[in-house]
């Protein structure tokens, strides 16, 4: 397991996971307001003998959201986050969640978040993600559920 984590860390740094054989993909896309789009995809692949999951989240912020925002995914029991990257914001993870915090959204319109899950289970993770943001003076939350 440690070897798989080390390999994933190296792959995150160089961004070459696209060459793996992806066997399943689940999509969930949600439109907020008229110009904010949040899309989440989960793909399954093998890394040696290990079954892994790649979670990709695309946030297209062509709207009036300019302040604080946060993406957070609650990790299901039996799954472990082994690597995470975002092209904008502060990415972090622990045993229960993967999250990215954005102090201000007005600096970036296209945000890409990628993280990897490892599990002994042979089922695709069902997780609930939340995208929270401030628009004007109001805090809003969007729940994004991805299922098999």
Coordinates of C-alpha atoms in Angstrom, one line a residue, residues 57-132:
X57 CA -14.1 18.3 -10.0
X58 CA -14.4 21.1 -12.5
X59 CA -15.7 24.5 -11.3
X60 CA -16.4 27.1 -14.1
X61 CA -16.9 30.4 -12.3
X62 CA -18.1 32.8 -15.0
X63 CA -20.6 34.3 -12.6
X64 CA -20.6 37.1 -10.0
X65 CA -19.1 34.9 -7.2
X66 CA -16.1 36.8 -6.1
X67 CA -15.7 36.1 -2.4
X68 CA -15.0 33.1 -0.2
X69 CA -15.9 29.6 -1.4
X70 CA -15.1 26.0 -0.4
X71 CA -15.4 22.6 -2.0
X72 CA -15.6 19.7 0.5
X73 CA -16.2 16.0 -0.1
X74 CA -17.1 13.7 2.8
X75 CA -15.1 10.5 2.2
X76 CA -17.1 7.3 2.7
X77 CA -15.9 4.7 5.3
X78 CA -13.5 2.2 3.9
X79 CA -11.9 4.7 1.5
X80 CA -8.7 6.7 2.0
X81 CA -7.5 9.9 0.2
X82 CA -3.9 9.2 -1.0
X83 CA -3.2 12.4 -3.0
X84 CA -4.9 15.7 -3.9
X85 CA -4.2 18.7 -6.2
X86 CA -6.0 21.9 -7.2
X87 CA -4.9 24.5 -9.7
X88 CA -6.3 27.2 -7.4
X89 CA -7.0 27.6 -3.7
X90 CA -5.7 25.7 -0.7
X91 CA -6.2 21.9 -1.0
X92 CA -6.1 19.6 2.0
X93 CA -7.4 16.2 3.1
X94 CA -7.7 13.9 6.1
X95 CA -9.3 10.6 6.9
X96 CA -12.8 12.0 6.6
X97 CA -12.8 14.7 4.0
X98 CA -11.1 16.3 1.0
X99 CA -11.5 20.0 0.7
X100 CA -10.3 23.1 -1.2
X101 CA -10.7 26.6 0.3
X102 CA -10.8 29.7 -1.9
X103 CA -10.3 33.0 -0.1
X104 CA -11.5 34.8 -3.2
X105 CA -13.0 33.4 -6.4
X106 CA -12.5 36.4 -8.6
X107 CA -8.9 35.5 -9.6
X108 CA -9.7 32.2 -11.4
X109 CA -12.6 31.2 -13.7
X110 CA -11.6 27.6 -14.5
X111 CA -10.8 25.5 -11.4
X112 CA -9.7 21.9 -11.5
X113 CA -9.5 19.6 -8.4
X114 CA -8.2 16.1 -8.6
X115 CA -7.9 13.6 -5.8
X116 CA -7.3 9.8 -5.5
X117 CA -9.1 7.3 -3.3
X118 CA -7.8 3.9 -2.3
X119 CA -9.9 1.1 -0.9
X120 CA -9.9 -2.6 -0.2
X121 CA -13.6 -2.5 -1.2
X122 CA -14.5 -3.3 -4.8
X123 CA -17.3 -0.8 -5.0
X124 CA -17.3 2.7 -6.4
X125 CA -17.4 5.3 -3.6
X126 CA -20.8 7.1 -3.1
X127 CA -19.8 10.5 -1.6
X128 CA -21.6 13.7 -0.9
X129 CA -19.7 16.9 -1.9
X130 CA -20.7 20.4 -0.9
X131 CA -19.7 23.6 -2.7
X132 CA -20.3 26.6 -0.5

